mmCIF file of C-alpha atoms in Angstrom:
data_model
loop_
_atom_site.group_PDB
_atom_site.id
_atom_site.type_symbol
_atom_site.label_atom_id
_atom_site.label_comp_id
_atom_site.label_asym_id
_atom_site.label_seq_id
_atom_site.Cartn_x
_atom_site.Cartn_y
_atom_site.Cartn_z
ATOM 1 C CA UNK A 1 40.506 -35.294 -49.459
ATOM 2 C CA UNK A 2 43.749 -34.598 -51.628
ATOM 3 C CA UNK A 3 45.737 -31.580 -51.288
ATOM 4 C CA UNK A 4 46.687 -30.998 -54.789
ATOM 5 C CA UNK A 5 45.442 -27.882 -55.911
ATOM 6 C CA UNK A 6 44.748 -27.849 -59.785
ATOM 7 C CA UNK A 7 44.287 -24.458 -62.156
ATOM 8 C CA UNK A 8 40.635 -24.427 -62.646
ATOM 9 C CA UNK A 9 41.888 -24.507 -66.510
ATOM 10 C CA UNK A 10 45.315 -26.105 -66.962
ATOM 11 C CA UNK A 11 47.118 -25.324 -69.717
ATOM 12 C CA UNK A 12 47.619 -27.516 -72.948
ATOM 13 C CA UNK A 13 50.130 -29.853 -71.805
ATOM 14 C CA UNK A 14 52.530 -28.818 -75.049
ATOM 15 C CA UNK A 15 52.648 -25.516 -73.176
ATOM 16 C CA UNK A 16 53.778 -26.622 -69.676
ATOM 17 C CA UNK A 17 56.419 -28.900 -72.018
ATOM 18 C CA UNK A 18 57.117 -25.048 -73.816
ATOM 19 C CA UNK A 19 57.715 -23.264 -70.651
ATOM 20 C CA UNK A 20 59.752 -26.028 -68.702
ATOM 21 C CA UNK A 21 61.966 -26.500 -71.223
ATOM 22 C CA UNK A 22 62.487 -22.402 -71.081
ATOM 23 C CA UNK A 23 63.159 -22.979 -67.693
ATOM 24 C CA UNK A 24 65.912 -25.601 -68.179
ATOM 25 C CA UNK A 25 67.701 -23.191 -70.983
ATOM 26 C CA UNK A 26 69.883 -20.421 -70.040
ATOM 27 C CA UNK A 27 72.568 -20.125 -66.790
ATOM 28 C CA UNK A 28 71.013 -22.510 -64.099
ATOM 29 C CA UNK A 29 67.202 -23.419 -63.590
ATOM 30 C CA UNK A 30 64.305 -21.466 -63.194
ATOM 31 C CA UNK A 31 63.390 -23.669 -60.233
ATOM 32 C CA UNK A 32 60.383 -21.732 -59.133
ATOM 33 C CA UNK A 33 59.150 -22.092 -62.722
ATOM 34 C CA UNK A 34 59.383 -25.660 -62.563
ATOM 35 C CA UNK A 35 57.974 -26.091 -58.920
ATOM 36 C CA UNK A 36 54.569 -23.470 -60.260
ATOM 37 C CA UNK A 37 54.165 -26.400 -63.085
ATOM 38 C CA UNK A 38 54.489 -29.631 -61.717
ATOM 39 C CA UNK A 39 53.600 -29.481 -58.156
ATOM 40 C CA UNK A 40 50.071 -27.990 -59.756
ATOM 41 C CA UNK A 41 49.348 -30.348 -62.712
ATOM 42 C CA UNK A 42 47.529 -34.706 -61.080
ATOM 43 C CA UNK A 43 48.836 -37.680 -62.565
ATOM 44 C CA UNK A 44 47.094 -37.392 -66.073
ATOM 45 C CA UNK A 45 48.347 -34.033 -66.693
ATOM 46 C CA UNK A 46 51.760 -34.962 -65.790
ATOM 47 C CA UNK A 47 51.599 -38.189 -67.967
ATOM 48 C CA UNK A 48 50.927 -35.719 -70.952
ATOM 49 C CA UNK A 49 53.580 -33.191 -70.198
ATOM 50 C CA UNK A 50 55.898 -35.859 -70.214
ATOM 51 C CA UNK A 51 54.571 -37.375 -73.638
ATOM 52 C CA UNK A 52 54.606 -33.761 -75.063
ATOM 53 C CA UNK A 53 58.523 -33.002 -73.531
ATOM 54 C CA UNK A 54 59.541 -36.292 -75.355
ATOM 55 C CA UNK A 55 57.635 -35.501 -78.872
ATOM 56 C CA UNK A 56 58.892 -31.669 -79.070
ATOM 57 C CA UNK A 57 62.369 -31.739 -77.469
ATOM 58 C CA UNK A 58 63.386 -35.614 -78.541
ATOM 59 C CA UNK A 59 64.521 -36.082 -74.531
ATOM 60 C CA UNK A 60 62.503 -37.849 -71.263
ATOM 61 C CA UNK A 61 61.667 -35.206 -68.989
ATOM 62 C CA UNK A 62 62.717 -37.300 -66.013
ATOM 63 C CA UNK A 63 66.438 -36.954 -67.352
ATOM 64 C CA UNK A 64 66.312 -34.201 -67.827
ATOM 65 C CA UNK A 65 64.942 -32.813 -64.290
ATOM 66 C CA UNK A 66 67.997 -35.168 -63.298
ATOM 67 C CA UNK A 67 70.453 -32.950 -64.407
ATOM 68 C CA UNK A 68 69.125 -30.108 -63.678
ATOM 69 C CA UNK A 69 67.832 -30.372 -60.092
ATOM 70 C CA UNK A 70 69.682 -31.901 -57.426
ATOM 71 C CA UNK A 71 69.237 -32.906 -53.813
ATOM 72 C CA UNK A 72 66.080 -33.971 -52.071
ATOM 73 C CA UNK A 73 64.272 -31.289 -54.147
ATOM 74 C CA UNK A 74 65.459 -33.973 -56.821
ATOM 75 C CA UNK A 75 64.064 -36.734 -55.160
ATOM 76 C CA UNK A 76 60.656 -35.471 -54.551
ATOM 77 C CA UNK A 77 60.054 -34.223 -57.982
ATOM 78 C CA UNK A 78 61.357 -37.298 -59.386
ATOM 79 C CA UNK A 79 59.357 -39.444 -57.187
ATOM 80 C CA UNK A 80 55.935 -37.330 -57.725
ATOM 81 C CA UNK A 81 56.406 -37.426 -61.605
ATOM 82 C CA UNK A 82 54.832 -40.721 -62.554
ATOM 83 C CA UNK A 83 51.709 -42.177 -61.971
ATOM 84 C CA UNK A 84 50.744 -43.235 -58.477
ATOM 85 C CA UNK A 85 50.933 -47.560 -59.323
ATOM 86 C CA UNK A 86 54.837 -46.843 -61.280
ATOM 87 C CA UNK A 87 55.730 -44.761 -58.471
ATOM 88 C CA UNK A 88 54.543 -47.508 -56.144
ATOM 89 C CA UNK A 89 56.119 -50.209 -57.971
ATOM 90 C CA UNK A 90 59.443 -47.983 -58.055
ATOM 91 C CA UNK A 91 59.093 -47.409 -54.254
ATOM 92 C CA UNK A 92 58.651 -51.388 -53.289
ATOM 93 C CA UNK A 93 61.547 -52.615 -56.132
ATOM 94 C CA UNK A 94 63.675 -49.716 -53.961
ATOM 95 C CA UNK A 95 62.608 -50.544 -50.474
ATOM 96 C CA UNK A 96 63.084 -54.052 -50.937
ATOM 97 C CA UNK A 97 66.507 -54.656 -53.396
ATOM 98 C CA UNK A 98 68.147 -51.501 -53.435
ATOM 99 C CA UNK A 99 67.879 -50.341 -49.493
ATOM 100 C CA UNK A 100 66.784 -53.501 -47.929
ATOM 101 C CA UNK A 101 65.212 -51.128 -45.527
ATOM 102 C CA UNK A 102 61.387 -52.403 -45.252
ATOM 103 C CA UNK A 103 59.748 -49.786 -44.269
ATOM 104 C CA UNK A 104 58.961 -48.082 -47.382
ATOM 105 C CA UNK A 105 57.666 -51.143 -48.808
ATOM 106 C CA UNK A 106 55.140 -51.669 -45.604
ATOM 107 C CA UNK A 107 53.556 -48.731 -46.064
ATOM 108 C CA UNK A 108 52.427 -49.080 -49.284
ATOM 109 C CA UNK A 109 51.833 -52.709 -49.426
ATOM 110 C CA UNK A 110 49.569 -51.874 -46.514
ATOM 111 C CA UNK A 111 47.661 -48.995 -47.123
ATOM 112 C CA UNK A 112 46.468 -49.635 -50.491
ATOM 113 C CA UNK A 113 43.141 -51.020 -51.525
ATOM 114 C CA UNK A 114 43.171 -54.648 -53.099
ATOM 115 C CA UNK A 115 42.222 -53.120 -56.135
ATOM 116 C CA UNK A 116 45.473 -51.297 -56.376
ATOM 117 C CA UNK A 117 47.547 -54.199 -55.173
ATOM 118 C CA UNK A 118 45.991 -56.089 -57.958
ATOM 119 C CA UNK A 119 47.080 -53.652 -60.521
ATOM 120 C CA UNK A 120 50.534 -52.630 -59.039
ATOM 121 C CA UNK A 121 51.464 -56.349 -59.280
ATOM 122 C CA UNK A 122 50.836 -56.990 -62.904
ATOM 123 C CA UNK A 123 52.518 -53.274 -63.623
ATOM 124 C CA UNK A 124 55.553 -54.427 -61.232
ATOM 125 C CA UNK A 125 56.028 -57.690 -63.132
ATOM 126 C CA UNK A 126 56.282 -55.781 -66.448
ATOM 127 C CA UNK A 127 58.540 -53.413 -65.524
ATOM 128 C CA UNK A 128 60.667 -55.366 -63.432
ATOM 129 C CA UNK A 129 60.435 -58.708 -65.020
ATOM 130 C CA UNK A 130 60.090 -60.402 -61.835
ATOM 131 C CA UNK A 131 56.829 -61.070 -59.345
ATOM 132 C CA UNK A 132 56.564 -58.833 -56.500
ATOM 133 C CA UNK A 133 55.553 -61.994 -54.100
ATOM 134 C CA UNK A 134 59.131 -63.525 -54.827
ATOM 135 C CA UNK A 135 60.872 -60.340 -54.110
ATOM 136 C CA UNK A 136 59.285 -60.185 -50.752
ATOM 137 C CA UNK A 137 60.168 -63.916 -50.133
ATOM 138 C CA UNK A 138 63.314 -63.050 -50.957
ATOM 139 C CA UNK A 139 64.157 -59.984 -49.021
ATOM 140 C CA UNK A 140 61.667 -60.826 -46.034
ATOM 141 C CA UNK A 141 61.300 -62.574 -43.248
ATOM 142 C CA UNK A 142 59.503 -63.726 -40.168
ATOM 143 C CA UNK A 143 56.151 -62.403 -38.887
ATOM 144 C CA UNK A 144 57.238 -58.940 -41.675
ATOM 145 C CA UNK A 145 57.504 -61.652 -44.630
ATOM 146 C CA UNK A 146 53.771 -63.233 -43.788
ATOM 147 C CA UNK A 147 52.256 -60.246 -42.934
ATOM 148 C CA UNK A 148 53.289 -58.617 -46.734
ATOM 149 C CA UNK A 149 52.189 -61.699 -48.493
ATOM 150 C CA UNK A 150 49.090 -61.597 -46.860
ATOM 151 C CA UNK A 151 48.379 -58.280 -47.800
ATOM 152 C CA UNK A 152 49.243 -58.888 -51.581
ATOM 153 C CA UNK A 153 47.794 -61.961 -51.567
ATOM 154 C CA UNK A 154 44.231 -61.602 -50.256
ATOM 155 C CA UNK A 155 41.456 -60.345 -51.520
ATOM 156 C CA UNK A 156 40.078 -57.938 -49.062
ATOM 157 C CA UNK A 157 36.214 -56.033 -48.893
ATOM 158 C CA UNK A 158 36.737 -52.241 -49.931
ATOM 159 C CA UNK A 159 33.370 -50.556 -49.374
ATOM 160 C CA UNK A 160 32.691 -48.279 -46.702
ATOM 161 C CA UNK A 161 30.241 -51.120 -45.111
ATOM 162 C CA UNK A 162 30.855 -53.247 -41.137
ATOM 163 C CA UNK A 163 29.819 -55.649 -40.338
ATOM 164 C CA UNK A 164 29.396 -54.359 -36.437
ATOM 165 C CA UNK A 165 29.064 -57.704 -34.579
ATOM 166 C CA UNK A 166 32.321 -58.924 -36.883
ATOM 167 C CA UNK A 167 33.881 -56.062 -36.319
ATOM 168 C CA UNK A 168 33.537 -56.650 -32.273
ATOM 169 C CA UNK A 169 34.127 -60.023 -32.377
ATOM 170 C CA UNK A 170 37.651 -59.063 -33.699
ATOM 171 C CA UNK A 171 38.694 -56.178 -31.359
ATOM 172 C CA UNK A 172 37.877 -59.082 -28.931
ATOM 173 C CA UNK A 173 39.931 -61.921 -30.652
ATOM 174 C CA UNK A 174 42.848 -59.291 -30.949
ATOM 175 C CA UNK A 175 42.817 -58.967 -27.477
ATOM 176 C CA UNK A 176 43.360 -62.082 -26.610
ATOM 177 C CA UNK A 177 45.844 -62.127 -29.055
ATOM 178 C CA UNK A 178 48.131 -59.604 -27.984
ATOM 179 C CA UNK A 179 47.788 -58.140 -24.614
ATOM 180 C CA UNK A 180 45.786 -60.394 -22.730
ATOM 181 C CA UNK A 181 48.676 -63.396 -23.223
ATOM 182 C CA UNK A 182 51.806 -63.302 -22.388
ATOM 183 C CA UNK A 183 53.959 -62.331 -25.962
ATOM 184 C CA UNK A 184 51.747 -62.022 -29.207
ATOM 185 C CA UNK A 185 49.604 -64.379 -31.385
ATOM 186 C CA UNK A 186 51.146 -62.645 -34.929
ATOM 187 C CA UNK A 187 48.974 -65.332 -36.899
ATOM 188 C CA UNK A 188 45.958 -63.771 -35.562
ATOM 189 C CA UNK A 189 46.968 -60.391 -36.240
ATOM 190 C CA UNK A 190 48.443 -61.202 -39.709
ATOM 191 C CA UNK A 191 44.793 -62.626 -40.451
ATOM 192 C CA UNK A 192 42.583 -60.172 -39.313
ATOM 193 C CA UNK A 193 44.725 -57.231 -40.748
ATOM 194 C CA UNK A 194 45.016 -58.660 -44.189
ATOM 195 C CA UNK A 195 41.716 -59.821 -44.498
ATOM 196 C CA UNK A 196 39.396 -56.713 -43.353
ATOM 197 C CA UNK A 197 38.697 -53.480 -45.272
ATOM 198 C CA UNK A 198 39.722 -50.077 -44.072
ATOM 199 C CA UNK A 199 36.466 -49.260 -42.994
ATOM 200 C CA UNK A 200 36.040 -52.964 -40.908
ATOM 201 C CA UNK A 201 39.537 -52.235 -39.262
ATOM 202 C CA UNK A 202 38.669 -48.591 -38.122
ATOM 203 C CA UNK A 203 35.244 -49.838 -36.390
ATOM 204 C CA UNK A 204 37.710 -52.814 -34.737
ATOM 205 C CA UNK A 205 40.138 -50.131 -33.430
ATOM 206 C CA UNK A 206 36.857 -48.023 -31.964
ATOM 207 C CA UNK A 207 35.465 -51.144 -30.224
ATOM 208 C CA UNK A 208 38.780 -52.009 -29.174
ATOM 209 C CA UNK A 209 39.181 -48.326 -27.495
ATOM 210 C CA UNK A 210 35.677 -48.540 -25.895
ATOM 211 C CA UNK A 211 35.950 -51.875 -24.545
ATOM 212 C CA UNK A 212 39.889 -52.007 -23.142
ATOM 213 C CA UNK A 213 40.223 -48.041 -22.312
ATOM 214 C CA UNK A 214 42.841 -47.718 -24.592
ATOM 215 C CA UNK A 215 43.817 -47.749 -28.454
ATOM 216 C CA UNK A 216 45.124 -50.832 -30.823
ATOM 217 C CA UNK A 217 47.467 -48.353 -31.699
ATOM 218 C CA UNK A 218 49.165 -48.910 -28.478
ATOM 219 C CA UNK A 219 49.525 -52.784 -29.140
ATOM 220 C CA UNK A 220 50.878 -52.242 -32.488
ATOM 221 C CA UNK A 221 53.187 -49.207 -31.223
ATOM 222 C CA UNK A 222 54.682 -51.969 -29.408
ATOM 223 C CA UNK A 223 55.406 -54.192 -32.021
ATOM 224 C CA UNK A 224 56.460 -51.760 -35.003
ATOM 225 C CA UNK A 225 58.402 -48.906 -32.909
ATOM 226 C CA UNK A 226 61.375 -47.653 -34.020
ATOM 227 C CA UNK A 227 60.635 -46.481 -36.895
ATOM 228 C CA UNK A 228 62.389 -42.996 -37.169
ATOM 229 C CA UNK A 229 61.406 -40.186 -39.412
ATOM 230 C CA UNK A 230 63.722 -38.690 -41.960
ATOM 231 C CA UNK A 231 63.599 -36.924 -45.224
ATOM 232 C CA UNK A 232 62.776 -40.271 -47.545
ATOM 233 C CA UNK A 233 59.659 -41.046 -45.013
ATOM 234 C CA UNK A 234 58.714 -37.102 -45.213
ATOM 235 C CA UNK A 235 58.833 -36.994 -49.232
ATOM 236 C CA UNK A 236 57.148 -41.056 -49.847
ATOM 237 C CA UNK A 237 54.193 -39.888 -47.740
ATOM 238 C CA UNK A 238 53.394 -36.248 -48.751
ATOM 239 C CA UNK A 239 54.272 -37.634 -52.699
ATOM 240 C CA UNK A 240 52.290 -40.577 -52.904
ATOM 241 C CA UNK A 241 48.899 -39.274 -50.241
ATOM 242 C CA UNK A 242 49.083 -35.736 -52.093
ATOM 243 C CA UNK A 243 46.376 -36.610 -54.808
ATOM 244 C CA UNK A 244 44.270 -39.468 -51.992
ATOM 245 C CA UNK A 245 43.732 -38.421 -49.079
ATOM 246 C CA UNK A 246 46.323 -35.701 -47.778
ATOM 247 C CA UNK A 247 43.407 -33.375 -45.936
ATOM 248 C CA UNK A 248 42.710 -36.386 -43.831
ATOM 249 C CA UNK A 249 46.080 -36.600 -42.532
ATOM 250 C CA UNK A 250 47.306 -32.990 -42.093
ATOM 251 C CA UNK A 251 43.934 -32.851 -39.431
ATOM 252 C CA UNK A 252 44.829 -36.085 -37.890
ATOM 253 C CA UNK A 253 48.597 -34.505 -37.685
ATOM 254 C CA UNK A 254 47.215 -31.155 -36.154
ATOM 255 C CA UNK A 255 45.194 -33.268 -33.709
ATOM 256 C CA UNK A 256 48.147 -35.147 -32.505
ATOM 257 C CA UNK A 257 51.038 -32.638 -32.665
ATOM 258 C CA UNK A 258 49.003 -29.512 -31.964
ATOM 259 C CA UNK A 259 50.275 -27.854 -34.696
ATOM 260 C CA UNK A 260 49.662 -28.035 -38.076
ATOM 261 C CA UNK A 261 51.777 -30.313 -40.721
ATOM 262 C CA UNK A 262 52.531 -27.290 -42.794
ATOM 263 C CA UNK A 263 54.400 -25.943 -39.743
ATOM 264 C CA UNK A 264 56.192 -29.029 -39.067
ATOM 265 C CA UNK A 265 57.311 -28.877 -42.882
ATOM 266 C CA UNK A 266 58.298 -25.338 -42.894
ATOM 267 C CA UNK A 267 60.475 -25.666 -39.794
ATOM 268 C CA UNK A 268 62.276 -28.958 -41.006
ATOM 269 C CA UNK A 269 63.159 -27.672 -44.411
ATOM 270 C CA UNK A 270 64.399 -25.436 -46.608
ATOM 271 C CA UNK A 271 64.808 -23.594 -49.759
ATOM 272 C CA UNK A 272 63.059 -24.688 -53.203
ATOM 273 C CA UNK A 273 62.573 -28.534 -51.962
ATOM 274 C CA UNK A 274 60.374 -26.473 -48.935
ATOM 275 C CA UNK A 275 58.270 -24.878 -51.215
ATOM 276 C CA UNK A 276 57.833 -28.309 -53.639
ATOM 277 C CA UNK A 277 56.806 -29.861 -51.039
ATOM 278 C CA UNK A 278 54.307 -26.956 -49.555
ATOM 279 C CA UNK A 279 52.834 -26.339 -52.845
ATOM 280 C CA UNK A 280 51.783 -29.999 -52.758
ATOM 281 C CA UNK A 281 50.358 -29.457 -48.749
ATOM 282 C CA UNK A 282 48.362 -26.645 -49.864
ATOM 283 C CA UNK A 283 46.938 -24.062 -47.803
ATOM 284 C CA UNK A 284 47.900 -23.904 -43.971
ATOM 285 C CA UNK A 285 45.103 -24.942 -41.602
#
């Protein structure tokens, strides 16, 4: 399911450090260089390039990409260097204090397992000294505030397994919920969608589609549009879904847009932060 394509043997980690540093020294950056090495190494293999940059060459590699990369090439790279829970944890801290712009922390906070949540909260409080729940109470509110803390909060199923009669029983309660009433029941929706698996919400939405001719989508459309894409959304979600589950969404793209996501890419971009973030798509189709 991930797009990441890996050399079928990497090199020892002291000689990515070898050749990146060559590619920092001289007049300007051997960008390319840099792009062939790190959008081609997963999160382990990055971990040790870093540990091997800082042992040889007495520097953080991070810092060093800072100065010599720049723009939203700089971002991306940046952002795809650590491991997928500090990343996370950056993103949320960011979303949340820095931007006050929610989005960013949304989508994390709701598409990963309880398992992860679990792990990026501990990880979150010892990097940033402070629990993730009271930065959402702080910087939250409303239906957004209880549906976040819900998510964090609740320990949720995360094998492939429904429950089909549950899962029926709540296309049916959502219903009522939402477009059967006049205005929306957000409790119920704040319950069943923080307390279901993946799998359990997916059979819900297919119920939902067979029984009321059209998709959940639609009712949440409603009540989360506006949304906007720009060049932050475009780099969190091919960063973060690169090494999960990036096939799944290029077809689901394709299927929408008729056209593929590597397309879409190409034409909204440019230059050396195009081909970072093509090299992490993979091949077009």
């Amino acid at each position: 399911m991930a797009t990441l394509i890996v050399p079928p043997i990497p090199p020892h980690p002291r000689d990515d450090a070898t050749q990146l540093y060559r590619a920092f020294k001289g007049f300007g950056c051997d960008t390319t260089a840099v792009i062939n090495i790190l959008a081609h190494r997963d999160a382990t293999q990055r971990a040790y390039i870093q540990q091997e940059y800082r042992t040889t060459y007495s520097e953080e590699l991070s810092k060093r990409l800072v100065s010599e990369l720049s723009g939203k090439l700089e971002t991306a790279v940046l952002l795809w260097l650590p491991d997928p829970a500090a990343r996370d944890a950056e993103i949320i801290r960011k979303s949340l204090v820095v931007d006050r712009n929610l989005e960013a922390a949304t989508e994390v906070i709701c598409s990963r397992t309880p398992s992860q949540l679990q792990y990026l909260k501990q990880l979150y409080h010892s990097k940033f000294g402070v629990y993730v729940e009271h930065e959402i109470e702080l910087n939250t509110s409303g239906d957004h505030k209880k549906i976040l803390l819900a998510y964090i909060s609740t320990p949720r199923h995360e094998g492939p397994e429904v429950d089909r009669d549950v899962a029926q029983k709540d296309a049916k309660v959502l219903y009522k919920a939402g477009e059967k009433k006049l205005g929306t029941d957000e409790k119920t929706f704040v319950q069943i969608f923080s307390q279901r698996s993946g799998a359990h919400l997916a059979a819900v939405s297919s119920y939902y589609q067979d029984m009321y001719g059209h998709s959940l989508k639609k009712v949440l459309h409603k009540a989360m549009k506006g949304m906007g894409t720009n060049d932050s959304t475009l780099i969190r979600v091919i960063v973060t879904r690169t090494e999960i589950d990036m096939q799944y969404i290029k077809a689901e793209y394709a299927k929408k847009y008729k056209k593929t996501l590597n397309d879409a890419v190409h034409s909204e971009t440019s230059g050396n932060y195009r081909a970072f973030l093509l090299a992490l798509l993979g091949p077009n189709h």
